[in-house]
Amino acid sequence: MSTPYDKSNPFGRDGYDAYGFDENGLDRDGYDAEGYDQFGFNQYGRDRAGRDRDGFYLDGYNDAGFDADGYDRAGFNRYGYDRTGHDRTGQRAPARPVEPSARDGVIGLLGGTVVTLAATSIVTALVVWLLRYMSARTPAAVWDQFDSGPPLLPSPSTAALCATGLAVLAIAGYVVMTVYTPGGAALFRLLVFLIGACLVIAMGNSHTAPTWIASLLIVAAAGAAISQLVPSIGPRIPTTSTLDRKEL
């Protein structure tokens, strides 16, 4: 038995009119008279402009002129590089910097520490050895001009051990400054200079001028090595020759 329709209410008990559309103009499959659903797409997934649900036309490009991979009709992405990584002039794209891993950080810290300690101890020991060599071969008449004897110098091994200990403290201090405080390399070098000045005063106090000069040279050599090498300690980032083009 057919469902009667009221002229004042064209929809039957099932909510559809005589043509099979509900009050929103959609049929039982959810499409309007033109074949589009409530979101504006037909049964093929295209809107009235011919775009799919991702905004791409039948030719595979969107309104901005790029395909699903981000390349335009000429084959270049928004950064101006093609799929092989070359720009419009044929130049190769620069390699993207690699983020250092935790392993790179550990290797860089250990390797940099070893190099810093070795270089600081060798430089300091070499300077002390040269000073001892020169003072031993300086004529006595020269020391008479200073009204003093040769400078008081430590042995090269003792100086190297002291410089190594200072380098360890400098590395620990630099790590604390860069990780936990807003200090940087400039502030670190300033602190090395101030500490070195204090060491020179402590080593040359109550001694003659040659000892002051020798202390200044020894501390300057160790301080220069520490101030230059410690700030360069960091992760050893591996070099790469390839580039993930899809991330461009």
mmCIF file of C-alpha atoms in Angstrom:
data_model
loop_
_atom_site.group_PDB
_atom_site.id
_atom_site.type_symbol
_atom_site.label_atom_id
_atom_site.label_comp_id
_atom_site.label_asym_id
_atom_site.label_seq_id
_atom_site.Cartn_x
_atom_site.Cartn_y
_atom_site.Cartn_z
ATOM 1 C CA MET A 1 0.000 0.000 0.000
ATOM 2 C CA SER A 2 1.508 3.341 -1.030
ATOM 3 C CA THR A 3 2.155 6.098 1.483
ATOM 4 C CA PRO A 4 -0.295 9.013 1.080
ATOM 5 C CA TYR A 5 1.187 12.523 0.631
ATOM 6 C CA ASP A 6 -0.307 15.652 2.163
ATOM 7 C CA LYS A 7 -0.277 18.668 -0.160
ATOM 8 C CA SER A 8 0.763 20.907 2.735
ATOM 9 C CA ASN A 9 3.534 18.439 3.707
ATOM 10 C CA PRO A 10 5.214 16.886 0.640
ATOM 11 C CA PHE A 11 7.318 14.498 2.770
ATOM 12 C CA GLY A 12 6.034 11.064 3.664
ATOM 13 C CA ARG A 13 6.530 9.099 6.834
ATOM 14 C CA ASP A 14 10.037 8.133 5.756
ATOM 15 C CA GLY A 15 11.059 11.800 5.297
ATOM 16 C CA TYR A 16 11.285 11.762 1.498
ATOM 17 C CA ASP A 17 9.060 13.445 -1.048
ATOM 18 C CA ALA A 18 7.622 11.929 -4.208
ATOM 19 C CA TYR A 19 10.913 12.433 -6.019
ATOM 20 C CA GLY A 20 12.952 10.682 -3.315
ATOM 21 C CA PHE A 21 14.553 13.762 -1.715
ATOM 22 C CA ASP A 22 14.428 14.811 1.935
ATOM 23 C CA GLU A 23 14.005 18.326 3.282
ATOM 24 C CA ASN A 24 17.737 19.008 2.709
ATOM 25 C CA GLY A 25 17.422 18.079 -0.954
ATOM 26 C CA LEU A 26 19.342 14.791 -0.604
ATOM 27 C CA ASP A 27 18.221 11.392 -1.810
ATOM 28 C CA ARG A 28 18.515 8.134 0.089
ATOM 29 C CA ASP A 29 22.159 7.816 -0.971
ATOM 30 C CA GLY A 30 22.974 11.305 0.345
ATOM 31 C CA TYR A 31 23.241 13.097 -3.010
ATOM 32 C CA ASP A 32 21.275 16.077 -4.320
ATOM 33 C CA ALA A 33 19.652 16.403 -7.730
ATOM 34 C CA GLU A 34 23.005 17.283 -9.324
ATOM 35 C CA GLY A 35 24.729 14.287 -7.765
ATOM 36 C CA TYR A 36 26.657 16.049 -4.940
ATOM 37 C CA ASP A 37 26.560 15.204 -1.227
ATOM 38 C CA GLN A 38 26.276 17.592 1.700
ATOM 39 C CA PHE A 39 30.021 18.307 1.523
ATOM 40 C CA GLY A 40 29.911 19.187 -2.171
ATOM 41 C CA PHE A 41 31.458 16.001 -3.609
ATOM 42 C CA ASN A 42 29.963 13.579 -6.100
ATOM 43 C CA GLN A 43 30.227 9.815 -6.106
ATOM 44 C CA TYR A 44 33.657 10.082 -7.764
ATOM 45 C CA GLY A 45 35.009 12.271 -4.956
ATOM 46 C CA ARG A 46 35.060 15.495 -6.999
ATOM 47 C CA ASP A 47 33.494 18.835 -6.177
ATOM 48 C CA ARG A 48 31.762 21.118 -8.634
ATOM 49 C CA ALA A 49 35.099 22.630 -9.676
ATOM 50 C CA GLY A 50 36.558 19.207 -10.382
ATOM 51 C CA ARG A 51 38.807 18.995 -7.318
ATOM 52 C CA ASP A 52 39.151 15.911 -5.139
ATOM 53 C CA ARG A 53 38.975 15.930 -1.361
ATOM 54 C CA ASP A 54 42.639 16.968 -1.142
ATOM 55 C CA GLY A 55 42.104 19.932 -3.463
ATOM 56 C CA PHE A 56 43.733 18.475 -6.585
ATOM 57 C CA TYR A 57 42.246 18.648 -10.082
ATOM 58 C CA LEU A 58 42.204 15.826 -12.616
ATOM 59 C CA ASP A 59 45.641 16.873 -13.871
ATOM 60 C CA GLY A 60 47.066 16.327 -10.373
ATOM 61 C CA TYR A 61 47.652 19.983 -9.439
ATOM 62 C CA ASN A 62 45.881 22.191 -6.890
ATOM 63 C CA ASP A 63 44.869 25.820 -7.065
ATOM 64 C CA ALA A 64 48.412 26.910 -6.123
ATOM 65 C CA GLY A 65 49.811 24.933 -9.058
ATOM 66 C CA PHE A 66 51.564 22.184 -7.061
ATOM 67 C CA ASP A 67 51.058 18.441 -7.164
ATOM 68 C CA ALA A 68 50.796 16.068 -4.208
ATOM 69 C CA ASP A 69 54.612 16.001 -3.849
ATOM 70 C CA GLY A 70 54.879 19.792 -3.786
ATOM 71 C CA TYR A 71 56.183 20.352 -7.339
ATOM 72 C CA ASP A 72 54.706 22.722 -9.911
ATOM 73 C CA ARG A 73 54.048 22.006 -13.574
ATOM 74 C CA ALA A 74 57.648 22.907 -14.425
ATOM 75 C CA GLY A 75 58.909 20.324 -11.947
ATOM 76 C CA PHE A 76 60.146 22.678 -9.208
ATOM 77 C CA ASN A 77 59.037 22.904 -5.584
ATOM 78 C CA ARG A 78 58.327 26.071 -3.630
ATOM 79 C CA TYR A 79 62.051 26.434 -2.840
ATOM 80 C CA GLY A 80 62.996 26.354 -6.518
ATOM 81 C CA TYR A 81 64.487 22.847 -6.672
ATOM 82 C CA ASP A 82 63.463 19.957 -8.891
ATOM 83 C CA ARG A 83 63.190 16.296 -7.924
ATOM 84 C CA THR A 84 66.914 15.729 -8.462
ATOM 85 C CA GLY A 85 67.868 18.592 -6.142
ATOM 86 C CA HIS A 86 68.902 21.144 -8.787
ATOM 87 C CA ASP A 87 67.619 24.705 -8.994
ATOM 88 C CA ARG A 88 66.440 26.465 -12.134
ATOM 89 C CA THR A 89 70.023 27.307 -13.124
ATOM 90 C CA GLY A 90 71.155 23.687 -12.754
ATOM 91 C CA GLN A 91 73.023 24.186 -9.480
ATOM 92 C CA ARG A 92 72.896 21.443 -6.868
ATOM 93 C CA ALA A 93 70.966 22.133 -3.667
ATOM 94 C CA PRO A 94 73.149 22.572 -0.560
ATOM 95 C CA ALA A 95 73.137 19.674 1.866
ATOM 96 C CA ARG A 96 70.817 20.112 4.813
ATOM 97 C CA PRO A 97 72.749 20.294 8.119
ATOM 98 C CA VAL A 98 72.532 17.111 10.121
ATOM 99 C CA GLU A 99 71.296 17.273 13.691
ATOM 100 C CA PRO A 100 73.906 15.746 16.020
ATOM 101 C CA SER A 101 72.823 12.681 17.951
ATOM 102 C CA ALA A 102 73.596 11.882 21.572
ATOM 103 C CA ARG A 103 76.392 9.605 20.363
ATOM 104 C CA ASP A 104 77.898 12.462 18.354
ATOM 105 C CA GLY A 105 77.772 14.651 21.456
ATOM 106 C CA VAL A 106 79.552 12.089 23.614
ATOM 107 C CA ILE A 107 82.214 11.448 20.988
ATOM 108 C CA GLY A 108 82.765 15.170 20.506
ATOM 109 C CA LEU A 109 83.047 15.805 24.245
ATOM 110 C CA LEU A 110 85.471 12.937 24.853
ATOM 111 C CA GLY A 111 87.563 13.630 21.761
ATOM 112 C CA GLY A 112 87.657 17.369 22.395
ATOM 113 C CA THR A 113 88.636 16.810 26.025
ATOM 114 C CA VAL A 114 91.514 14.515 25.080
ATOM 115 C CA VAL A 115 92.807 16.925 22.443
ATOM 116 C CA THR A 116 92.499 19.916 24.776
ATOM 117 C CA LEU A 117 94.291 18.216 27.652
ATOM 118 C CA ALA A 118 97.062 16.909 25.409
ATOM 119 C CA ALA A 119 97.604 20.213 23.597
ATOM 120 C CA THR A 120 97.540 22.276 26.794
ATOM 121 C CA SER A 121 100.013 20.042 28.616
ATOM 122 C CA ILE A 122 102.387 19.838 25.638
ATOM 123 C CA VAL A 123 102.359 23.600 25.006
ATOM 124 C CA THR A 124 102.919 24.402 28.664
ATOM 125 C CA ALA A 125 105.697 21.837 29.059
ATOM 126 C CA LEU A 126 107.375 23.110 25.872
ATOM 127 C CA VAL A 127 107.306 26.710 27.081
ATOM 128 C CA VAL A 128 108.776 25.735 30.461
ATOM 129 C CA TRP A 129 111.471 23.669 28.777
ATOM 130 C CA LEU A 130 112.403 26.583 26.506
ATOM 131 C CA LEU A 131 112.558 28.979 29.453
ATOM 132 C CA ARG A 132 114.761 26.599 31.413
ATOM 133 C CA TYR A 133 116.959 26.088 28.365
ATOM 134 C CA MET A 134 117.351 29.804 27.750
ATOM 135 C CA SER A 135 117.912 30.678 31.403
ATOM 136 C CA ALA A 136 120.593 27.993 31.732
ATOM 137 C CA ARG A 137 122.496 29.455 28.770
ATOM 138 C CA THR A 138 122.055 33.102 29.645
ATOM 139 C CA PRO A 139 125.315 34.717 30.749
ATOM 140 C CA ALA A 140 125.553 35.762 34.376
ATOM 141 C CA ALA A 141 126.115 39.349 33.272
ATOM 142 C CA VAL A 142 122.552 39.478 32.003
ATOM 143 C CA TRP A 143 121.172 38.463 35.389
ATOM 144 C CA ASP A 144 123.392 41.073 37.003
ATOM 145 C CA GLN A 145 121.538 43.678 34.975
ATOM 146 C CA PHE A 146 118.311 42.521 36.635
ATOM 147 C CA ASP A 147 120.099 42.416 39.993
ATOM 148 C CA SER A 148 118.798 38.870 40.388
ATOM 149 C CA GLY A 149 119.449 35.283 39.490
ATOM 150 C CA PRO A 150 117.689 33.050 36.967
ATOM 151 C CA PRO A 151 113.898 32.734 37.259
ATOM 152 C CA LEU A 152 112.397 30.092 39.492
ATOM 153 C CA LEU A 153 110.800 27.578 37.113
ATOM 154 C CA PRO A 154 108.947 24.320 37.687
ATOM 155 C CA SER A 155 109.896 21.179 35.845
ATOM 156 C CA PRO A 156 108.178 20.576 32.484
ATOM 157 C CA SER A 157 106.308 17.555 33.860
ATOM 158 C CA THR A 158 105.014 19.492 36.868
ATOM 159 C CA ALA A 159 103.896 22.362 34.650
ATOM 160 C CA ALA A 160 102.187 19.926 32.281
ATOM 161 C CA LEU A 161 100.275 18.267 35.131
ATOM 162 C CA CYS A 162 99.167 21.614 36.531
ATOM 163 C CA ALA A 163 98.056 22.786 33.078
ATOM 164 C CA THR A 164 96.126 19.537 32.572
ATOM 165 C CA GLY A 165 94.293 20.022 35.865
ATOM 166 C CA LEU A 166 93.424 23.602 34.959
ATOM 167 C CA ALA A 167 92.169 22.432 31.557
ATOM 168 C CA VAL A 168 89.867 19.875 33.218
ATOM 169 C CA LEU A 169 88.431 22.574 35.465
ATOM 170 C CA ALA A 170 88.055 24.880 32.462
ATOM 171 C CA ILE A 171 86.127 22.250 30.481
ATOM 172 C CA ALA A 172 83.790 21.575 33.398
ATOM 173 C CA GLY A 173 83.269 25.305 33.912
ATOM 174 C CA TYR A 174 82.558 25.885 30.233
ATOM 175 C CA VAL A 175 79.972 23.094 30.178
ATOM 176 C CA VAL A 176 78.238 24.638 33.189
ATOM 177 C CA MET A 177 78.365 28.100 31.636
ATOM 178 C CA THR A 178 76.908 27.060 28.284
ATOM 179 C CA VAL A 179 74.305 24.580 29.558
ATOM 180 C CA TYR A 180 73.055 26.078 32.822
ATOM 181 C CA THR A 181 73.916 29.789 32.496
ATOM 182 C CA PRO A 182 73.639 32.335 29.652
ATOM 183 C CA GLY A 183 77.438 32.602 29.426
ATOM 184 C CA GLY A 184 79.258 32.005 26.162
ATOM 185 C CA ALA A 185 82.756 31.787 24.709
ATOM 186 C CA ALA A 186 83.466 35.498 25.227
ATOM 187 C CA LEU A 187 82.627 35.366 28.931
ATOM 188 C CA PHE A 188 84.614 32.138 29.289
ATOM 189 C CA ARG A 189 87.730 33.733 27.766
ATOM 190 C CA LEU A 190 87.321 36.724 30.076
ATOM 191 C CA LEU A 191 87.239 34.408 33.097
ATOM 192 C CA VAL A 192 90.332 32.558 31.798
ATOM 193 C CA PHE A 193 92.126 35.904 31.500
ATOM 194 C CA LEU A 194 91.181 36.943 35.035
ATOM 195 C CA ILE A 195 92.157 33.581 36.522
ATOM 196 C CA GLY A 196 95.431 33.659 34.597
ATOM 197 C CA ALA A 197 96.220 37.108 35.960
ATOM 198 C CA CYS A 198 95.641 35.799 39.483
ATOM 199 C CA LEU A 199 97.968 32.854 38.797
ATOM 200 C CA VAL A 200 100.693 35.161 37.505
ATOM 201 C CA ILE A 201 100.455 37.241 40.652
ATOM 202 C CA ALA A 202 100.539 34.135 42.847
ATOM 203 C CA MET A 203 103.530 32.648 40.997
ATOM 204 C CA GLY A 204 105.559 35.843 40.824
ATOM 205 C CA ASN A 205 104.741 37.267 44.233
ATOM 206 C CA SER A 206 107.833 38.022 46.345
ATOM 207 C CA HIS A 207 110.087 37.013 43.457
ATOM 208 C CA THR A 208 112.341 38.854 41.054
ATOM 209 C CA ALA A 209 111.469 40.280 37.659
ATOM 210 C CA PRO A 210 112.686 37.247 35.654
ATOM 211 C CA THR A 211 110.348 35.021 37.638
ATOM 212 C CA TRP A 212 107.465 37.400 36.960
ATOM 213 C CA ILE A 213 108.206 37.354 33.249
ATOM 214 C CA ALA A 214 108.553 33.572 33.164
ATOM 215 C CA SER A 215 105.306 33.130 35.108
ATOM 216 C CA LEU A 216 103.544 35.438 32.670
ATOM 217 C CA LEU A 217 104.793 33.453 29.663
ATOM 218 C CA ILE A 218 103.849 30.080 31.166
ATOM 219 C CA VAL A 219 100.354 31.156 32.172
ATOM 220 C CA ALA A 220 99.820 32.939 28.841
ATOM 221 C CA ALA A 221 100.725 29.789 26.889
ATOM 222 C CA ALA A 222 98.415 27.549 28.918
ATOM 223 C CA GLY A 223 95.628 30.157 28.949
ATOM 224 C CA ALA A 224 95.820 30.668 25.191
ATOM 225 C CA ALA A 225 95.530 26.929 24.566
ATOM 226 C CA ILE A 226 92.596 26.591 26.966
ATOM 227 C CA SER A 227 90.706 29.658 25.740
ATOM 228 C CA GLN A 228 91.003 28.561 22.101
ATOM 229 C CA LEU A 229 90.403 24.819 22.404
ATOM 230 C CA VAL A 230 87.735 24.524 25.110
ATOM 231 C CA PRO A 231 85.037 26.609 23.311
ATOM 232 C CA SER A 232 85.520 24.473 20.182
ATOM 233 C CA ILE A 233 84.551 21.265 21.991
ATOM 234 C CA GLY A 234 81.221 20.045 20.650
ATOM 235 C CA PRO A 235 79.410 17.298 18.745
ATOM 236 C CA ARG A 236 81.263 15.923 15.758
ATOM 237 C CA ILE A 237 78.573 16.220 13.072
ATOM 238 C CA PRO A 238 79.050 13.691 10.241
ATOM 239 C CA THR A 239 79.140 15.118 6.739
ATOM 240 C CA THR A 240 76.495 14.028 4.260
ATOM 241 C CA SER A 241 76.520 14.054 0.480
ATOM 242 C CA THR A 242 72.833 13.328 -0.029
ATOM 243 C CA LEU A 243 69.733 15.361 0.634
ATOM 244 C CA ASP A 244 66.210 14.249 1.244
ATOM 245 C CA ARG A 245 64.558 16.140 -1.584
ATOM 246 C CA LYS A 246 61.019 15.541 -0.336
ATOM 247 C CA GLU A 247 61.748 17.693 2.715
ATOM 248 C CA LEU A 248 62.680 20.705 0.598
#
